[in-house]
Coordinates of C-alpha atoms and ligand atoms in Angstrom, one line a residue:
Chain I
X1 CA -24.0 -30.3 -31.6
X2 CA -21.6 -31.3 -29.4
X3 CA -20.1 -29.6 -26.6
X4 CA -16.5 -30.1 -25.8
X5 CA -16.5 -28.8 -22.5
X6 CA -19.2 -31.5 -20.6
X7 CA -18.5 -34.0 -23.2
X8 CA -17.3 -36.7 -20.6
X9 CA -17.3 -40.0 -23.6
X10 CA -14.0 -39.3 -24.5
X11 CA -11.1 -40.8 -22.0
X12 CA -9.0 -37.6 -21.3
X13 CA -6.0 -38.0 -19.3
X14 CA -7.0 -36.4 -15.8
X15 CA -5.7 -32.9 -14.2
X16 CA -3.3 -32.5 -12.5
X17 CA -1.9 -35.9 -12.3
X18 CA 0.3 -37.1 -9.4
X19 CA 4.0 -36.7 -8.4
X20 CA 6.0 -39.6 -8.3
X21 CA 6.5 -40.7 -5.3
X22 CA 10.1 -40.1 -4.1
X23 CA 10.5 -37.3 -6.0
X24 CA 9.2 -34.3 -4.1
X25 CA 11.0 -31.4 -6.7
X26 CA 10.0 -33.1 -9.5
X27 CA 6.9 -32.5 -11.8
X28 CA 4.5 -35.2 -12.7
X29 CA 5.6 -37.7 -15.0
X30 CA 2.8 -37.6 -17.2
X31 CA 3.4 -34.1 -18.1
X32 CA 7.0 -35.1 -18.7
X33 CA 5.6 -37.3 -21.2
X34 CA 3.3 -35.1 -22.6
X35 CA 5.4 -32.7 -23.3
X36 CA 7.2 -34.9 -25.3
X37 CA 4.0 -36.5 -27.2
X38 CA 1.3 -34.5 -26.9
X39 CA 2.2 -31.0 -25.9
X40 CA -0.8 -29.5 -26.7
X41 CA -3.5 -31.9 -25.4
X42 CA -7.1 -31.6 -23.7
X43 CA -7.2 -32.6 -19.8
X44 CA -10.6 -33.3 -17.8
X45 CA -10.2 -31.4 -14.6
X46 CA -12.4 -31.4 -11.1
X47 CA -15.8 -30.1 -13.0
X48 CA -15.5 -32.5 -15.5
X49 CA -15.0 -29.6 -18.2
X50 CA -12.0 -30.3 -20.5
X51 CA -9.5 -27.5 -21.4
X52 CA -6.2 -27.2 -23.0
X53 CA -2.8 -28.3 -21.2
X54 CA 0.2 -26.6 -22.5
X55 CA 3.2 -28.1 -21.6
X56 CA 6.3 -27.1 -24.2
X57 CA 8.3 -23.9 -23.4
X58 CA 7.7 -22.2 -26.4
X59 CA 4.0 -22.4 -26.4
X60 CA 3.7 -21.4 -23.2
X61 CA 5.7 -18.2 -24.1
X62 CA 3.4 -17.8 -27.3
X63 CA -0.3 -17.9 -25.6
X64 CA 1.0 -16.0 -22.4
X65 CA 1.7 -13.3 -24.7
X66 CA -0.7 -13.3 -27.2
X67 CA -3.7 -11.0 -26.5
X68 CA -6.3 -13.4 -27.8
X69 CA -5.8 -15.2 -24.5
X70 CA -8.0 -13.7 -22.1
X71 CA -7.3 -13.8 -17.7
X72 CA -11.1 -13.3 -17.5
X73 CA -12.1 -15.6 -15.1
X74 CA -15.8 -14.6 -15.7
X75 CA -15.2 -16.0 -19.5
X76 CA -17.6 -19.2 -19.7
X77 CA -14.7 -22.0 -20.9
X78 CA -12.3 -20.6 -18.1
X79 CA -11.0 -23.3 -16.2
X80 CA -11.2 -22.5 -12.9
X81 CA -8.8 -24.4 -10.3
X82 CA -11.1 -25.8 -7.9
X83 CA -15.0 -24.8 -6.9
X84 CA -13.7 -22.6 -4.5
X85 CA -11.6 -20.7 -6.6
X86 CA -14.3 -20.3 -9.5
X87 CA -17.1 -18.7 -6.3
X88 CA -13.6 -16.6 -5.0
X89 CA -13.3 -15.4 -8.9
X90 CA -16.9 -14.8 -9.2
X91 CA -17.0 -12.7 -6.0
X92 CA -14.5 -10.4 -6.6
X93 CA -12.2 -8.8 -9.7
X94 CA -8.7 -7.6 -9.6
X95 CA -6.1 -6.8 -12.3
X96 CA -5.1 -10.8 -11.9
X97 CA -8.2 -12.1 -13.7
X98 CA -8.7 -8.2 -16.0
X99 CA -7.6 -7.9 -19.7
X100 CA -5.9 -4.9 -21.3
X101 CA -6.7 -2.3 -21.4
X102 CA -8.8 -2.8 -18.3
X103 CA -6.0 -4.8 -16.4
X104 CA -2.8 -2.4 -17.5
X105 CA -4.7 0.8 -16.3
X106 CA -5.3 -0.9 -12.7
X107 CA -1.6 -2.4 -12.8
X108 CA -0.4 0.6 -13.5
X109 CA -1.6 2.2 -10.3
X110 CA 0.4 -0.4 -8.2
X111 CA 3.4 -1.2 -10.6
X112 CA 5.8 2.3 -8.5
X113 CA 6.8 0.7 -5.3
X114 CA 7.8 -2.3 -7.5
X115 CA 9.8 -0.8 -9.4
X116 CA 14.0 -2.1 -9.1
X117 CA 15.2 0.7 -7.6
X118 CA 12.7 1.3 -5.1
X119 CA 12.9 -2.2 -4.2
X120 CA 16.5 -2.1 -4.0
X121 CA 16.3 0.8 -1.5
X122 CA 14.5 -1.6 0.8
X123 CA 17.4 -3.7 0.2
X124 CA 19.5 -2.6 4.0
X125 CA 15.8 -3.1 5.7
X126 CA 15.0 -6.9 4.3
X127 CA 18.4 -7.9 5.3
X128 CA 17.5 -6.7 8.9
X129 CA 14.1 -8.5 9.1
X130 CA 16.3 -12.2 8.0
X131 CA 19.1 -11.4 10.3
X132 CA 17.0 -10.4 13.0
X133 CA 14.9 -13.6 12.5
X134 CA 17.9 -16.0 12.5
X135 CA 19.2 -14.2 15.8
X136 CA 15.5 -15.4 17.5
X137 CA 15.7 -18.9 15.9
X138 CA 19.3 -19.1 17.1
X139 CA 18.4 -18.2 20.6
X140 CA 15.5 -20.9 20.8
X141 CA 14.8 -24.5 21.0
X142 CA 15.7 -26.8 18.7
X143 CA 14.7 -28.3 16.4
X144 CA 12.6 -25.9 14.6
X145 CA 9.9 -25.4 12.2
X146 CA 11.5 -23.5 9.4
X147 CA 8.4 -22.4 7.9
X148 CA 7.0 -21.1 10.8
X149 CA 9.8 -19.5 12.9
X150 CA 11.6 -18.0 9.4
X151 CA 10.2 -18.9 5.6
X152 CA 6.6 -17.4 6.4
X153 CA 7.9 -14.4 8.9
X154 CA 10.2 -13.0 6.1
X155 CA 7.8 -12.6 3.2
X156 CA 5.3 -11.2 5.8
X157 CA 7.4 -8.3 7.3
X158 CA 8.3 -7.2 4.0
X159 CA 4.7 -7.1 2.6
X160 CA 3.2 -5.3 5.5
X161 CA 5.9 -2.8 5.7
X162 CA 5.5 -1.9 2.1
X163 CA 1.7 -1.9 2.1
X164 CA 1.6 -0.7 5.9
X165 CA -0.5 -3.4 7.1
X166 CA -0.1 -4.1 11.5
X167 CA 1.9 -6.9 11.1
X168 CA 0.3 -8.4 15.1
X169 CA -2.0 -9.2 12.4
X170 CA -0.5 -11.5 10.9
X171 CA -2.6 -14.4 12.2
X172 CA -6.0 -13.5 10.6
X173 CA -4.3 -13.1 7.1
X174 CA -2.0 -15.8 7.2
X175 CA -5.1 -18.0 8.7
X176 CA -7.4 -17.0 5.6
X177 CA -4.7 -16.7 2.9
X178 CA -4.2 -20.5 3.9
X179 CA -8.0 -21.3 3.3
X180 CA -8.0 -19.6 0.4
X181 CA -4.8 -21.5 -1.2
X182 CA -6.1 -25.3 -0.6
X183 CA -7.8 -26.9 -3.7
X184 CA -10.0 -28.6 -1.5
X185 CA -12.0 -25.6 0.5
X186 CA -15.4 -25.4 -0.3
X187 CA -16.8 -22.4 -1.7
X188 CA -18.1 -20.8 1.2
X189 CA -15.4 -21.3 3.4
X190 CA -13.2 -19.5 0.3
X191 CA -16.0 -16.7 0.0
X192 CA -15.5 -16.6 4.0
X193 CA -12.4 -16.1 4.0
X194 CA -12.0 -13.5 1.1
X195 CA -14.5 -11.4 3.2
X196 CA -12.5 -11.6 6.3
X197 CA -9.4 -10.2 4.3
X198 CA -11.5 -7.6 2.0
X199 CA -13.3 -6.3 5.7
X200 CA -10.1 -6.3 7.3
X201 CA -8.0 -4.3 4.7
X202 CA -11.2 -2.2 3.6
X203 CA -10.9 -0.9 7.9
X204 CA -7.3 -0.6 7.6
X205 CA -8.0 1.5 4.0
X206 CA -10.6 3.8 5.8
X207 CA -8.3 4.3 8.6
X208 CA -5.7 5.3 5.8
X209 CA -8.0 8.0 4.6
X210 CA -8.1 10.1 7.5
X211 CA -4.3 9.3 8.8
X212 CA -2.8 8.5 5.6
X213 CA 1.4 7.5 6.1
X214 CA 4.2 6.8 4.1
X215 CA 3.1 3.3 2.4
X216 CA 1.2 1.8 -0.3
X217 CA -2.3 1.5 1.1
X218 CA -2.3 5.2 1.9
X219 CA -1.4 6.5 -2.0
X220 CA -4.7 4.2 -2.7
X221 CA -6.9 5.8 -1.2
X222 CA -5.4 9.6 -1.5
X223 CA -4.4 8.8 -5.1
X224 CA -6.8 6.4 -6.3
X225 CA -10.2 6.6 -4.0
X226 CA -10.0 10.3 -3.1
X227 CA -10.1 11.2 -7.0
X228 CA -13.3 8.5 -8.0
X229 CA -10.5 6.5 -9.9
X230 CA -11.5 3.2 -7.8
X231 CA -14.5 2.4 -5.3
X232 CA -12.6 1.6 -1.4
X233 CA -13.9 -1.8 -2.0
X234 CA -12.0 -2.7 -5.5
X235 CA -8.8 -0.6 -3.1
X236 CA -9.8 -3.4 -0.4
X237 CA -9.9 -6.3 -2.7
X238 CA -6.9 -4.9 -4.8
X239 CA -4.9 -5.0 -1.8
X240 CA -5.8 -8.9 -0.4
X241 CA -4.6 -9.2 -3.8
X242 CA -1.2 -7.8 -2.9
X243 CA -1.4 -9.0 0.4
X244 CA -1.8 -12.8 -0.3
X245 CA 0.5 -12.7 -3.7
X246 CA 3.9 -12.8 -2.6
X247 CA 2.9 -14.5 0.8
X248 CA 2.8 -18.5 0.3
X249 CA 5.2 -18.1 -2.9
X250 CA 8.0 -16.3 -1.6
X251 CA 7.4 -18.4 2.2
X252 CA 7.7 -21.6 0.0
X253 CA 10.7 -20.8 -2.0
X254 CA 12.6 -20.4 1.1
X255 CA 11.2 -23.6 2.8
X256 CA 11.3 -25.4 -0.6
X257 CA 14.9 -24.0 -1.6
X258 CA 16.3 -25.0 1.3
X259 CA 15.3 -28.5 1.5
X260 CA 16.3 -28.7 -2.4
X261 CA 20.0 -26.8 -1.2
X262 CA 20.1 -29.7 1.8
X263 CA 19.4 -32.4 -0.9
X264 CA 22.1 -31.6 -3.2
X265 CA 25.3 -30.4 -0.3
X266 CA 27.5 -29.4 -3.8
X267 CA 25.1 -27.2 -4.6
X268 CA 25.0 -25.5 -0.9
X269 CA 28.1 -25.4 -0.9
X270 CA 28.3 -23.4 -3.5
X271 CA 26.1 -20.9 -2.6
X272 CA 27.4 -20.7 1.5
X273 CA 30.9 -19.7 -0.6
X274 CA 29.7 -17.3 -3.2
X275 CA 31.4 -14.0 -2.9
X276 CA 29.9 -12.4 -6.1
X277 CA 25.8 -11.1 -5.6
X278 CA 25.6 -12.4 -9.5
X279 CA 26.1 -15.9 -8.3
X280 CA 23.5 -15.7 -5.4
X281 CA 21.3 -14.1 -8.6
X282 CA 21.8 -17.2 -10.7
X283 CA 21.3 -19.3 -8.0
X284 CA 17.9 -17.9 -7.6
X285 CA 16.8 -17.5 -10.8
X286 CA 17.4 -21.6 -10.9
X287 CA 16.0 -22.3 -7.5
X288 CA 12.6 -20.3 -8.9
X289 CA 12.9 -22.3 -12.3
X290 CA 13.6 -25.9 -10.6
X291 CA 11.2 -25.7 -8.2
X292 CA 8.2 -23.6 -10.3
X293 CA 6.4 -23.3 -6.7
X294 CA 2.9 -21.9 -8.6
X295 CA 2.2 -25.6 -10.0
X296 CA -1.6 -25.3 -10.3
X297 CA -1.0 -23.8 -13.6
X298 CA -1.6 -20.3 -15.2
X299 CA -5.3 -20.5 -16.3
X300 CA -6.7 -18.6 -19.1
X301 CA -9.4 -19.1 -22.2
X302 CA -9.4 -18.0 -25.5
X303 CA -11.8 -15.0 -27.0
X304 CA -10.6 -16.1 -30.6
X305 CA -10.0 -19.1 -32.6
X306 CA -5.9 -19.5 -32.5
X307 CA -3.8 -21.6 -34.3
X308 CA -0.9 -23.4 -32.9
X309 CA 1.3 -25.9 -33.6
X310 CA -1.1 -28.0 -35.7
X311 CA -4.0 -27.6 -33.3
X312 CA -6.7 -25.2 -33.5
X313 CA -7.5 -23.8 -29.6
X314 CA -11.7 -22.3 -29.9
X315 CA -12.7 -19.4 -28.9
X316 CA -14.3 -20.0 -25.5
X317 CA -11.8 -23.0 -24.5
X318 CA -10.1 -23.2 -21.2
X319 CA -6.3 -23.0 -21.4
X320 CA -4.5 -24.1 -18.6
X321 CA -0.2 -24.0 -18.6
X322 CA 1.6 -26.3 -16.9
X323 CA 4.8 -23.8 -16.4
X324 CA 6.8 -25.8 -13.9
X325 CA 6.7 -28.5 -16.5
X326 CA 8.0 -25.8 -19.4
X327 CA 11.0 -24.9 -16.9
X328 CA 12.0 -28.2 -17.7
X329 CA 11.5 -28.2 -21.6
X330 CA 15.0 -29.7 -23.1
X331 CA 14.1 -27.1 -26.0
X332 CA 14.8 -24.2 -23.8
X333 CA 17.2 -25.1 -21.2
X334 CA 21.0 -26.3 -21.9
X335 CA 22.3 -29.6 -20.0
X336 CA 19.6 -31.6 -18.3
X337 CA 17.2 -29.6 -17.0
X338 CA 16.2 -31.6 -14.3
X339 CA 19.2 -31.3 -12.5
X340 CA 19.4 -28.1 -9.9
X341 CA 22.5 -26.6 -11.6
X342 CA 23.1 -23.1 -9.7
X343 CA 25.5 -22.1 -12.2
X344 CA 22.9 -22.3 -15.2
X345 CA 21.6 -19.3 -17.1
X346 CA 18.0 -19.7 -16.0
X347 CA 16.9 -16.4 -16.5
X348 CA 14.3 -17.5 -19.3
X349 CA 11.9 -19.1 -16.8
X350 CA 8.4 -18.9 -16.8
X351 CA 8.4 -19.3 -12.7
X352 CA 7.2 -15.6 -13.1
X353 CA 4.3 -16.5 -15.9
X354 CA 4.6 -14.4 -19.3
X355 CA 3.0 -11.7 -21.3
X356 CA 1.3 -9.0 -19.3
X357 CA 0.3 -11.0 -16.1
X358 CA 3.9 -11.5 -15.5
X359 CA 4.3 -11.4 -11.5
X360 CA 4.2 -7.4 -10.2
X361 CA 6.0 -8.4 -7.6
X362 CA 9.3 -10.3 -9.0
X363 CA 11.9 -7.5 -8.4
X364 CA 10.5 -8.0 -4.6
X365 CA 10.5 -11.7 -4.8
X366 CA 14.4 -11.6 -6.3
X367 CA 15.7 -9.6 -3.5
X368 CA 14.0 -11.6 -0.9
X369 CA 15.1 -14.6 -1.8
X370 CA 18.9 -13.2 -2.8
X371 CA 19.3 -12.1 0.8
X372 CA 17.5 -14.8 2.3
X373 CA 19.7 -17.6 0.6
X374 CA 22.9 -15.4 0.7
X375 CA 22.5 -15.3 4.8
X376 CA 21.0 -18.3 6.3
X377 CA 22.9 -20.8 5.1
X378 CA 26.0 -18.7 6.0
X379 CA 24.8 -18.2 8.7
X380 CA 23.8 -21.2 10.3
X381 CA 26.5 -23.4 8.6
X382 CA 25.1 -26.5 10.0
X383 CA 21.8 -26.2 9.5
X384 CA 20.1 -29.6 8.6
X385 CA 17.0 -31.8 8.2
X386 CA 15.8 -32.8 11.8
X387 CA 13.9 -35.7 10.0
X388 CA 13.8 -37.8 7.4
X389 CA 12.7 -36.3 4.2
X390 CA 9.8 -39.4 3.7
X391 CA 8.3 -37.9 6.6
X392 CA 7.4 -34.2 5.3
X393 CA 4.4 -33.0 4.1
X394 CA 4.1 -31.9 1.0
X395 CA 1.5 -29.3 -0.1
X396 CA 0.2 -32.0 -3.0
X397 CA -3.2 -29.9 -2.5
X398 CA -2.2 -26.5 -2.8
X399 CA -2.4 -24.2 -5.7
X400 CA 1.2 -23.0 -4.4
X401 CA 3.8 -26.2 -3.7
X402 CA 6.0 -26.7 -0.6
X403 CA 6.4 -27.8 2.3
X404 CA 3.6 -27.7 5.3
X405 CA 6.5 -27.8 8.1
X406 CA 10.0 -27.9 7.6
X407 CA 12.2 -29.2 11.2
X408 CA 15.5 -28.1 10.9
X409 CA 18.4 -28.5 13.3
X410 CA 22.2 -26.9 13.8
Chain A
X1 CA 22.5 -1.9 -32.4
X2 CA 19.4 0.3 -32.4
X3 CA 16.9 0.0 -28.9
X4 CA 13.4 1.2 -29.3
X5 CA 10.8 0.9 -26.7
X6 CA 6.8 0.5 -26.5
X7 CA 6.2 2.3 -23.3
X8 CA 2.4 1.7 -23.8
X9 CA 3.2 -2.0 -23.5
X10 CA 5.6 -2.6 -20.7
X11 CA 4.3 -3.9 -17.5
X12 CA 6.8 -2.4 -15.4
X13 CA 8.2 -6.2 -14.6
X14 CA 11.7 -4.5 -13.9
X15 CA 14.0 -7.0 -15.8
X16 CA 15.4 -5.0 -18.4
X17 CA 16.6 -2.5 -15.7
X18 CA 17.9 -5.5 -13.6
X19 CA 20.0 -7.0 -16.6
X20 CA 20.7 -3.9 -18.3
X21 CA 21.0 -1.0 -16.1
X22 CA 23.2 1.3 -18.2
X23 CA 20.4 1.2 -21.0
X24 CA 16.8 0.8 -19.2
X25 CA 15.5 2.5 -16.4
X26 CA 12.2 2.8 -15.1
X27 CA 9.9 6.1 -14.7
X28 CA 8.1 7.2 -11.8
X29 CA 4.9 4.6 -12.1
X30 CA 7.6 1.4 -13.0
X31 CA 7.7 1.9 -17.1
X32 CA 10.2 1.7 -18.8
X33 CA 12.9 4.3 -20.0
X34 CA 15.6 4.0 -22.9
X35 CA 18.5 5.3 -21.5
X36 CA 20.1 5.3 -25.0
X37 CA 19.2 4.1 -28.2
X38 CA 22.6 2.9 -29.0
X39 CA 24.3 1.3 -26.2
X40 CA 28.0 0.7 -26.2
X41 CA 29.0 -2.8 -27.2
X42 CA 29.5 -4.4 -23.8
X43 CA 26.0 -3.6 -23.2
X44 CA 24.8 -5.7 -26.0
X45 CA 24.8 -9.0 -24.6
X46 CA 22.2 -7.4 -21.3
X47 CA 19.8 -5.8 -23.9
X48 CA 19.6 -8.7 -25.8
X49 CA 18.7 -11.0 -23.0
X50 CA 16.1 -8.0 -21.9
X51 CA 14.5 -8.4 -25.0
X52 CA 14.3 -11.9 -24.8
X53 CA 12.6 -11.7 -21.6
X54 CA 10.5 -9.0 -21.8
X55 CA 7.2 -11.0 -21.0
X56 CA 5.4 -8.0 -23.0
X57 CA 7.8 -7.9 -25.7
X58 CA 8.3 -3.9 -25.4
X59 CA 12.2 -4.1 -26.4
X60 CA 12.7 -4.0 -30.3
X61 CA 16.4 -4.4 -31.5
X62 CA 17.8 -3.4 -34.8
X63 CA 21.1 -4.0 -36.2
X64 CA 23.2 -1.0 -37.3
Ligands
HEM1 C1 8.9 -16.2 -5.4 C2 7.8 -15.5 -5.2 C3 6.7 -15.3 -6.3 C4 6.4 -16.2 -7.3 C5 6.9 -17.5 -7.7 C6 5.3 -15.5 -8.0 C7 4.6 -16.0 -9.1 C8 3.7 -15.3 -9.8 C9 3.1 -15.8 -11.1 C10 3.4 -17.1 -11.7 C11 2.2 -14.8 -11.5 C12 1.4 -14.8 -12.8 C13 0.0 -15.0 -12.7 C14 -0.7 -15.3 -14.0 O1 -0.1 -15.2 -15.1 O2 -1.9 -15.8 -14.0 C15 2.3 -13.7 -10.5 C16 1.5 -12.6 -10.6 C17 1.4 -11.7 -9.6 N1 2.3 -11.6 -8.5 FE1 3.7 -12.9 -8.0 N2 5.0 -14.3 -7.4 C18 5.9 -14.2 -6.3 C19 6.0 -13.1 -5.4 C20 5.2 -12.0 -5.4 C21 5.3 -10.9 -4.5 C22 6.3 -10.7 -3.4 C23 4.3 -10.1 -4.8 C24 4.0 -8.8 -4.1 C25 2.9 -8.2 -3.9 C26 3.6 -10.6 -5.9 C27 2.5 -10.0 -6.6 C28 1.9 -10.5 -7.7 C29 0.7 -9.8 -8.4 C30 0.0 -8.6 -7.9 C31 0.5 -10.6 -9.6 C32 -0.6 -10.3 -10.6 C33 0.0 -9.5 -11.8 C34 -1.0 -9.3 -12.9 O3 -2.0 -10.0 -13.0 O4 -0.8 -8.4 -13.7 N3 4.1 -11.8 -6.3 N4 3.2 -14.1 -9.5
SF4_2 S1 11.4 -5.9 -19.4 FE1 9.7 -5.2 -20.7 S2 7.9 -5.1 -19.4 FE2 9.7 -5.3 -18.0 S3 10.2 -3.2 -17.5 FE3 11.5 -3.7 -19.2 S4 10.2 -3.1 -21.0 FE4 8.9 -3.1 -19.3

């Protein structure tokens, strides 16, 4: 018999593969050219096991939706992203790594202060935190690290004010969400580091119970603990979930975006003179299809046998889907879709993943980034690169891309 | 054009509501509502996108 998944004879091209160099927003070439010849192919990743890479739009679409594809990280076949990530996903369940039923009843319980109205109404509050943050930055030395003084902040304040989490604590989460995001921690300094977080909200939740307020971690525990629904440690891991989800992605869109808006001045331009909110939509809806920020893949494994375009995936196979190279499918998007066109109807991206894992968080995400991209640029008209853009670091090693510092001047 | 919707599927993502506000809303927990069943022409072009990008496919369209 042989077993597919530690058969290492066969010369599999390796996962992921590297950027080209000089071309910081671009994927990797070879899954440009998978994509065109084999775009459903099996990759060796870090453990040697060999899963599925999907790379085409419309398969992508298919298996993210289909039901046969299982989130369940505790699957044998699923392809975890690093060792640390496989001993994080053994320690601890949430909704992100559940099925349905089992994932859309514990969704569900979260999905209300998500919802687009609700997160419009924070709308006149987001606006405050950016403009407030640009004030500071404007008052300071310069240059400045963007990410630090303004792309991490905004995400930040938002998330703790919706989930009423002390945001003077921003060190200890930011410090362990960041250990938790690098492909190369080991195990126990990723099992470390979820502890800190579930101890730390798991306090905050118990605090909740006795002097509940208006926020999210409160209607856990009245709604969901106080009735037996959920245990106060699935409420504490549920909500590092929360906590740490829109974090790094949201903090490196803005980082990311702008260096991509500084790169192409048309493009800026365009934005720093858009009257009309649905242009500053568009714009974003490209920025998170460009730059697909969540490049370590979705990650899944199949509980059946499924057939798909000529190839038959087994049950018990890893899947892994290369999404930010599917924003770029030819099939799917007009003109060349490696160009950052703000105008383009991008609103068919996968930046968001597909099917019933699709981010809980997007209508947050949108209005983020729509004020953040509709202000800073507007206002600080002459904000620019303090260095050159060969001498950035880029986050190569993270499950979510970007930059690690970002000096800008005015 | 006829709109049906498969509340038991939606996943609250918001975008129908975001792209076609006079047709979709969302309930109390984030799911979806069908505002009406037969929106008015100009509204055709948003629920069609919505279905499109409904990642749980919960929009079902009919012509008549
Ligand atoms: C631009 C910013 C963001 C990007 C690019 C992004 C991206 C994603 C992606 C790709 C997924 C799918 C995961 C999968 O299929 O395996 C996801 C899921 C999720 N996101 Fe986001 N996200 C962003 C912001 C946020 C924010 C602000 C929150 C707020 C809490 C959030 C919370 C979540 C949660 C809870 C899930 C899991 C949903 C589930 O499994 O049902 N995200 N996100
Ligand atoms: S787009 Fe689909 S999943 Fe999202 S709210 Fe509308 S019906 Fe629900």
């Amino acid at each position: 018999m042989t077993d597919t998944h530690t058969d290492t004879t066969v010369e599999l091209p390796h996962h992921p593969s590297p950027r080209a160099a000089g071309c910081p927003f671009d994927p990797p070439p070879a899954l440009h050219a998978l994509q065109i010849d084999k775009p459903l192919t099996r990759v060796r990743i870090w453990d040697g096991s060999s899963p599925w890479l999907v790379t085409r739009y419309d398969h992508v679409r298919t298996l993210l939706g289909d039901p046969r594809v299982s989130a369940e990280a505790t699957r044998p076949g699923f392809p975890h992203r690093s060792a640390g990530q496989q001993a994080s996903n053994r320690a601890r369940r949430t909704f992100l790594n559940m099925d349905d039923p089992e994932h859309a009843r514990i969704r569900r319980m979260v999905t209300a202060p998500f919802a687009v109205k609700r997160v419009e109404a924070l709308r006149p509050s987001i606006q405050k935190i950016i403009d407030d943050l640009i004030d500071q930055m404007l008052a300071g030395p310069k240059p400045v690290d963007l990410v630090q003084a303004f792309a991490l902040p905004v995400p930040s304040l938002v998330i703790c004010e919706l989930l009423g989490v002390p945001y003077e604590d921003h060190d200890l989460f930011q410090r362990n969400t960041k250990v938790i995001v690098k492909r190369d921690s080991t195990p126990e300094e990723v099992l470390a580091a979820t502890t800190v977080l579930a101890d730390y909200l798991e306090d905050l939740l118990a605090a909740k119970q006795v002097r509940p307020e208006e926020d999210l971690l409160s209607e856990l525990v009245t709604k969901r603990v106080a009735t037996g629904e959920m245990t106060l440690r699935d409420a504490a891991h549920m909500s590092v979930l929360l906590l740490g989800a829109g974090h790094e992605t949201t903090a490196n869109m803005i980082a990311l975006g702008t260096l991509a808006l500084l790169e192409n001045p048309d493009q800026l331009a365009l934005l720093r003179t858009a009257d009309d909110p649905k242009v500053v939509a568009g714009a974003v809806e490209e920025l998170l299809r460009y730059l697909n920020v969540t490049h370590s893949g979705r990650r899944r494994v199949a509980r059946e046998d499924i057939e798909i375009g000529g190839e038959v995936i087994r049950a018990g196979e890893g899947i892994i889907f290369a999404n930010e190279i599917a924003n770029r499918d030819p099939e799917a998007f007009a003109g060349n879709p490696d160009e950052l066109d703000l105008t383009r109807d991008a609103r068919r991206h996968v930046a968001f993943g597909y099917g019933v894992h699709q981010c809980l968080g997007q209508p947050l995400a949108r209005v983020e980034l729509q004020a953040v991209y509709s202000t800073l640029y507007r206002r600080i008209p002459t904000l620019a690169l303090a260095t050159g853009i060969d001498q950035l670091e880029f986050k190569h090693d993270g499950f979510v891309y970007g930059v690690y510092e970002l000096p800008v001047t005015w | 054009m006829r709109v049906t919707v498969d509340q038991p599927k939606c996943v609250a993502s918001g975008q129908c509501v975001m792209l076609a506000p006079e047709v979709f809303d969302q309930d109390d927990d984030g799911i979806v509502d069908l505002l009406t069943a037969a929106p008015a022409p100009e509204h055709h072009d948003g629920v069609r996108e919505s279905a499109a990008v409904c990642p749980a496919a919960a929009i079902h369209l009919a012509d008549r």
